[in-house]
CSV table of C-alpha atoms and ligand atoms in Angstrom, one decimal:
chain,number,residue,atom,x,y,z
V,22,UNK,CA,0.0,0.0,0.0
V,23,UNK,CA,1.1,3.6,-0.6
V,24,UNK,CA,-0.3,6.5,1.5
V,25,UNK,CA,0.2,10.1,0.6
V,26,UNK,CA,-0.6,12.8,3.2
V,27,UNK,CA,-1.1,16.5,2.3
V,28,UNK,CA,-0.6,18.9,5.2
V,29,UNK,CA,0.6,22.4,6.1
V,30,UNK,CA,2.5,20.8,9.1
V,31,UNK,CA,4.7,18.0,7.9
V,32,UNK,CA,6.7,18.1,11.0
V,33,UNK,CA,3.6,17.1,13.1
V,34,UNK,CA,3.5,13.8,11.2
V,35,UNK,CA,7.1,12.9,10.6
V,36,UNK,CA,8.2,11.9,14.1
V,37,UNK,CA,5.1,9.7,14.7
V,38,UNK,CA,5.4,8.0,11.3
V,39,UNK,CA,9.1,7.2,12.1
V,40,UNK,CA,8.1,5.3,15.3
V,41,UNK,CA,6.8,1.9,16.3
V,42,UNK,CA,4.6,-0.3,14.2
V,43,UNK,CA,4.2,2.2,11.4
V,44,UNK,CA,7.9,2.5,11.1
V,45,UNK,CA,8.3,-1.2,11.1
V,46,UNK,CA,5.8,-1.5,8.3
V,47,UNK,CA,7.6,1.0,6.2
V,48,UNK,CA,11.0,-0.7,6.9
V,49,UNK,CA,9.4,-4.0,6.0
V,50,UNK,CA,8.0,-2.7,2.7
V,51,UNK,CA,4.3,-3.3,3.6
V,52,UNK,CA,3.6,0.4,3.3
V,53,UNK,CA,5.2,3.5,1.7
V,54,UNK,CA,4.2,6.8,3.2
V,55,UNK,CA,4.8,10.2,1.6
V,56,UNK,CA,4.1,13.5,3.4
V,57,UNK,CA,3.7,16.6,1.2
V,58,UNK,CA,3.7,20.2,2.4
V,59,UNK,CA,0.7,21.9,0.7
V,60,UNK,CA,2.6,25.2,0.9
V,61,UNK,CA,5.0,24.0,-1.9
V,62,UNK,CA,2.1,24.4,-4.3
V,63,UNK,CA,1.2,28.0,-3.3
V,64,UNK,CA,1.4,30.0,-6.6
V,65,UNK,CA,2.1,33.4,-4.9
V,66,UNK,CA,5.4,34.9,-3.8
V,67,UNK,CA,4.6,34.9,-0.1
V,68,UNK,CA,3.6,31.2,-0.3
V,69,UNK,CA,0.2,32.1,1.2
V,70,UNK,CA,-2.2,29.2,1.6
V,71,UNK,CA,-5.0,30.7,3.6
V,72,UNK,CA,-7.1,33.9,3.6
V,73,UNK,CA,-9.9,35.6,5.5
V,74,UNK,CA,-13.4,34.1,5.2
V,75,UNK,CA,-15.9,35.8,2.9
V,76,UNK,CA,-18.8,37.1,5.0
V,77,UNK,CA,-16.4,37.8,7.9
V,78,UNK,CA,-15.8,35.9,11.1
V,79,UNK,CA,-12.9,34.5,12.9
V,80,UNK,CA,-10.0,32.4,11.6
V,81,UNK,CA,-8.6,31.8,8.2
V,82,UNK,CA,-9.8,29.5,5.4
V,83,UNK,CA,-7.5,27.3,3.3
V,84,UNK,CA,-7.5,28.5,-0.3
V,85,UNK,CA,-8.5,26.3,-3.2
V,86,UNK,CA,-5.5,26.6,-5.5
V,87,UNK,CA,-2.6,25.2,-3.4
V,88,UNK,CA,-4.6,22.2,-2.3
V,89,UNK,CA,-6.1,21.5,-5.7
V,90,UNK,CA,-2.7,21.7,-7.4
V,91,UNK,CA,-1.1,19.5,-4.7
V,92,UNK,CA,-3.7,16.8,-5.2
V,93,UNK,CA,-3.4,16.9,-9.0
V,94,UNK,CA,0.4,16.7,-8.9
V,95,UNK,CA,0.6,13.9,-6.3
V,96,UNK,CA,-2.0,11.9,-8.2
V,97,UNK,CA,-0.1,12.4,-11.5
V,98,UNK,CA,3.1,11.1,-9.8
V,99,UNK,CA,1.2,8.0,-8.7
V,100,UNK,CA,0.4,7.1,-12.3
V,101,UNK,CA,3.5,5.1,-13.4
V,102,UNK,CA,3.9,2.8,-16.3
V,103,UNK,CA,3.4,-0.2,-13.9
V,104,UNK,CA,0.4,1.5,-12.3
V,105,UNK,CA,-1.2,3.6,-15.2
V,106,UNK,CA,-4.8,4.0,-13.9
V,107,UNK,CA,-4.0,4.6,-10.2
V,108,UNK,CA,-6.6,6.6,-8.5
V,109,UNK,CA,-6.2,6.8,-4.7
V,110,UNK,CA,-9.1,7.0,-2.3
V,111,UNK,CA,-9.1,10.7,-1.3
V,112,UNK,CA,-9.9,11.3,2.3
V,113,UNK,CA,-10.5,14.6,4.0
V,114,UNK,CA,-10.7,14.7,7.8
V,115,UNK,CA,-13.5,16.9,9.3
V,116,UNK,CA,-15.8,16.6,12.3
V,117,UNK,CA,-18.6,16.7,9.7
V,118,UNK,CA,-17.6,13.4,8.1
V,119,UNK,CA,-18.6,9.8,8.7
V,120,UNK,CA,-17.5,8.7,12.1
V,121,UNK,CA,-14.6,6.3,11.6
V,122,UNK,CA,-15.3,2.7,12.6
V,123,UNK,CA,-13.2,-0.5,12.3
V,124,UNK,CA,-15.4,-1.7,9.3
V,125,UNK,CA,-14.3,1.4,7.3
V,126,UNK,CA,-10.7,0.9,8.4
V,127,UNK,CA,-10.8,-2.7,7.2
V,128,UNK,CA,-12.2,-1.6,3.8
V,129,UNK,CA,-9.4,1.1,3.5
V,130,UNK,CA,-6.7,-1.4,4.4
V,131,UNK,CA,-7.7,-3.4,1.3
V,132,UNK,CA,-6.9,-0.4,-1.0
V,133,UNK,CA,-3.7,0.1,-2.9
V,134,UNK,CA,-3.5,3.9,-2.5
V,135,UNK,CA,-4.8,6.4,0.0
V,136,UNK,CA,-4.5,10.2,-0.3
V,137,UNK,CA,-5.1,11.9,3.0
V,138,UNK,CA,-5.9,15.6,3.2
V,139,UNK,CA,-5.3,17.2,6.6
V,140,UNK,CA,-6.9,20.7,6.7
V,141,UNK,CA,-6.2,23.3,9.2
V,142,UNK,CA,-7.4,26.7,10.4
V,143,UNK,CA,-11.2,27.2,10.3
V,144,UNK,CA,-11.6,24.9,7.3
V,145,UNK,CA,-11.0,24.5,3.6
V,146,UNK,CA,-12.8,26.6,0.9
V,147,UNK,CA,-15.9,24.5,0.1
V,148,UNK,CA,-15.4,24.7,-3.6
V,149,UNK,CA,-12.2,22.7,-3.6
V,150,UNK,CA,-13.8,20.0,-1.4
V,151,UNK,CA,-16.7,19.8,-3.9
V,152,UNK,CA,-14.3,19.5,-6.8
V,153,UNK,CA,-12.1,16.9,-5.1
V,154,UNK,CA,-15.1,15.0,-3.7
V,155,UNK,CA,-13.2,13.1,-1.0
V,156,UNK,CA,-14.5,10.6,1.4
V,157,UNK,CA,-15.0,12.7,4.6
V,158,UNK,CA,-14.1,11.1,7.9
V,159,UNK,CA,-14.4,12.2,11.5
V,160,UNK,CA,-12.6,10.7,14.4
V,161,UNK,CA,-15.5,11.5,16.7
V,162,UNK,CA,-17.8,14.3,18.0
V,163,UNK,CA,-15.2,16.8,19.2
V,164,UNK,CA,-13.1,19.4,17.4
V,165,UNK,CA,-9.4,19.2,16.8
V,166,UNK,CA,-7.2,22.0,15.5
V,167,UNK,CA,-6.6,20.1,12.2
V,168,UNK,CA,-6.6,16.9,10.3
V,169,UNK,CA,-3.0,15.8,11.2
V,170,UNK,CA,-3.9,13.8,14.3
V,171,UNK,CA,-6.9,12.1,12.5
V,172,UNK,CA,-4.5,11.3,9.6
V,173,UNK,CA,-2.0,9.7,12.0
V,174,UNK,CA,-4.8,7.8,13.6
V,175,UNK,CA,-6.1,6.4,10.3
V,176,UNK,CA,-2.6,5.4,9.2
V,177,UNK,CA,-2.0,3.5,12.4
V,178,UNK,CA,-5.4,1.8,12.3
V,179,UNK,CA,-4.9,0.8,8.6
V,180,UNK,CA,-1.2,-0.2,8.7
V,181,UNK,CA,-1.6,-2.6,11.6
V,182,UNK,CA,-4.1,-4.6,9.4
V,183,UNK,CA,-1.8,-5.0,6.5
V,184,UNK,CA,-0.6,-8.5,6.0
V,185,UNK,CA,2.7,-9.2,7.7
V,186,UNK,CA,2.8,-6.0,9.8
V,187,UNK,CA,1.8,-7.6,13.1
V,188,UNK,CA,3.4,-10.8,14.1
V,189,UNK,CA,1.2,-13.8,15.0
V,190,UNK,CA,1.6,-13.0,18.7
V,191,UNK,CA,0.0,-9.6,18.5
V,192,UNK,CA,-2.3,-10.3,15.6
V,193,UNK,CA,-5.1,-7.8,15.0
V,194,UNK,CA,-7.8,-10.5,14.9
V,195,UNK,CA,-8.3,-10.4,18.6
V,196,UNK,CA,-8.5,-6.6,19.0
V,197,UNK,CA,-11.6,-4.9,20.2
V,198,UNK,CA,-14.1,-4.5,17.2
V,199,UNK,CA,-12.4,-7.3,15.3
V,200,UNK,CA,-13.8,-10.1,17.4
V,201,UNK,CA,-17.5,-10.9,16.7
V,202,UNK,CA,-20.1,-12.8,18.5
V,203,UNK,CA,-22.2,-15.6,17.0
V,204,UNK,CA,-24.5,-13.1,15.3
V,205,UNK,CA,-21.6,-11.2,13.7
V,206,UNK,CA,-21.7,-8.3,16.1
V,207,UNK,CA,-18.4,-6.6,16.9
V,208,UNK,CA,-17.2,-7.0,20.5
V,209,UNK,CA,-14.8,-5.2,22.8
V,210,UNK,CA,-11.7,-7.1,23.8
V,211,UNK,CA,-11.4,-9.1,27.0
V,212,UNK,CA,-9.2,-8.0,30.0
V,213,UNK,CA,-5.5,-9.1,29.9
V,214,UNK,CA,-3.1,-10.1,32.8
V,215,UNK,CA,0.6,-10.8,33.2
V,216,UNK,CA,2.9,-11.6,36.1
V,217,UNK,CA,2.9,-11.3,39.0
V,218,UNK,CA,-0.1,-13.5,39.9
V,219,UNK,CA,-1.0,-11.2,42.8
V,220,UNK,CA,-0.5,-7.5,42.6
V,221,UNK,CA,-1.9,-4.8,45.0
V,222,UNK,CA,-3.9,-7.6,46.6
V,223,UNK,CA,-5.6,-8.3,43.3
V,224,UNK,CA,-5.5,-11.9,41.9
V,225,UNK,CA,-5.4,-12.9,38.2
V,226,UNK,CA,-8.6,-14.8,37.4
V,227,UNK,CA,-8.1,-18.5,38.3
V,228,UNK,CA,-9.2,-19.8,34.9
V,229,UNK,CA,-6.3,-18.2,33.2
V,230,UNK,CA,-3.9,-20.2,35.4
V,231,UNK,CA,-5.7,-23.5,34.8
V,232,UNK,CA,-4.0,-24.5,31.5
V,233,UNK,CA,-7.5,-25.5,30.2
V,234,UNK,CA,-7.5,-23.8,26.8
V,235,UNK,CA,-11.2,-24.4,26.2
V,236,UNK,CA,-12.1,-22.9,29.5
V,237,UNK,CA,-9.9,-19.9,28.9
V,238,UNK,CA,-11.5,-19.3,25.5
V,239,UNK,CA,-15.0,-19.6,27.0
V,240,UNK,CA,-14.1,-17.2,29.8
V,241,UNK,CA,-12.6,-14.7,27.3
V,242,UNK,CA,-15.7,-14.8,25.1
V,243,UNK,CA,-18.0,-14.3,28.1
V,244,UNK,CA,-15.8,-11.3,29.2
V,245,UNK,CA,-16.0,-9.8,25.7
V,246,UNK,CA,-19.8,-10.1,25.7
V,247,UNK,CA,-20.3,-8.8,29.2
V,248,UNK,CA,-17.9,-5.9,28.7
V,249,UNK,CA,-19.6,-4.9,25.5
V,250,UNK,CA,-23.0,-5.1,27.2
V,251,UNK,CA,-21.9,-2.9,30.0
V,252,UNK,CA,-19.6,-0.4,28.3
V,253,UNK,CA,-20.9,-0.2,24.7
V,254,UNK,CA,-24.4,-1.7,24.5
V,255,UNK,CA,-24.9,0.3,21.2
V,256,UNK,CA,-22.5,-2.2,19.5
V,257,UNK,CA,-25.0,-4.9,20.1
V,258,UNK,CA,-28.0,-3.0,18.6
V,259,UNK,CA,-29.4,-4.6,15.5
V,260,UNK,CA,-28.5,-1.6,13.3
V,261,UNK,CA,-24.8,-1.9,14.2
V,262,UNK,CA,-24.4,-5.3,12.5
V,263,UNK,CA,-22.3,-5.0,9.3
V,264,UNK,CA,-24.0,-6.2,6.2
Y,11,LIG,N1,-10.7,18.0,12.2
Y,11,LIG,C1,-11.0,18.7,13.3
Y,11,LIG,N2,-11.7,17.9,14.2
Y,11,LIG,C2,-11.8,16.7,13.6
Y,11,LIG,C3,-12.4,15.4,14.0
Y,11,LIG,N3,-13.0,15.3,15.1
Y,11,LIG,N4,-12.3,14.4,13.1
Y,11,LIG,C4,-11.7,14.6,11.9
Y,11,LIG,N5,-11.1,15.7,11.5
Y,11,LIG,C5,-11.1,16.7,12.3
């Protein structure tokens, strides 16, 4: 997979992308990530990328031209003789977008190319959004200062699903939202324990020490269901079942 990220703050992304599992996945060749500074496409001598909003009001709005030209050029570069018809899934992060869920992450992890647009300031001129027509994603019902953290969040969630990125031991199949009950509903993960057996007067559940794998599996399943019921009952609602 190749991921291109357009931002006004490349330095916000670079350190995180060079750390942990995302770094390992790049080193291992499972993902190629390119960060582009939108300011490089500003066609004015002050490299201005934002301006005051028409109609007045606080903050600045990102102008159409730099972002539009950046998307066009990055997409042109993606079209190589080996990959002539490459059209990445364009994604714009905004609190007005579809709230990101694991199902969408799984779908995006199956794509060859993602182009992530991280806006800043008060927003992006609506006309360039209409023209680019990206998939709009929100990380949740709160407001961040820009799309960089959502972009990092999506990269992390997608990359850990790519084949070969996680070893068998920390496989993604057992994460929250990946495990399903008998009706196909997504469940939260069960609790985990490690040594020592007693800590702060709290004991590890007996069944985990029993060596009885069937009993352990049954206990974990029950924990996943009871945790989901008490913490996220909405996941068990009928409408939440994936088609
Ligand atoms: N940009 C600002 N807030 C955001 C959010 N909650 N999700 C996605 N992008 C955002």
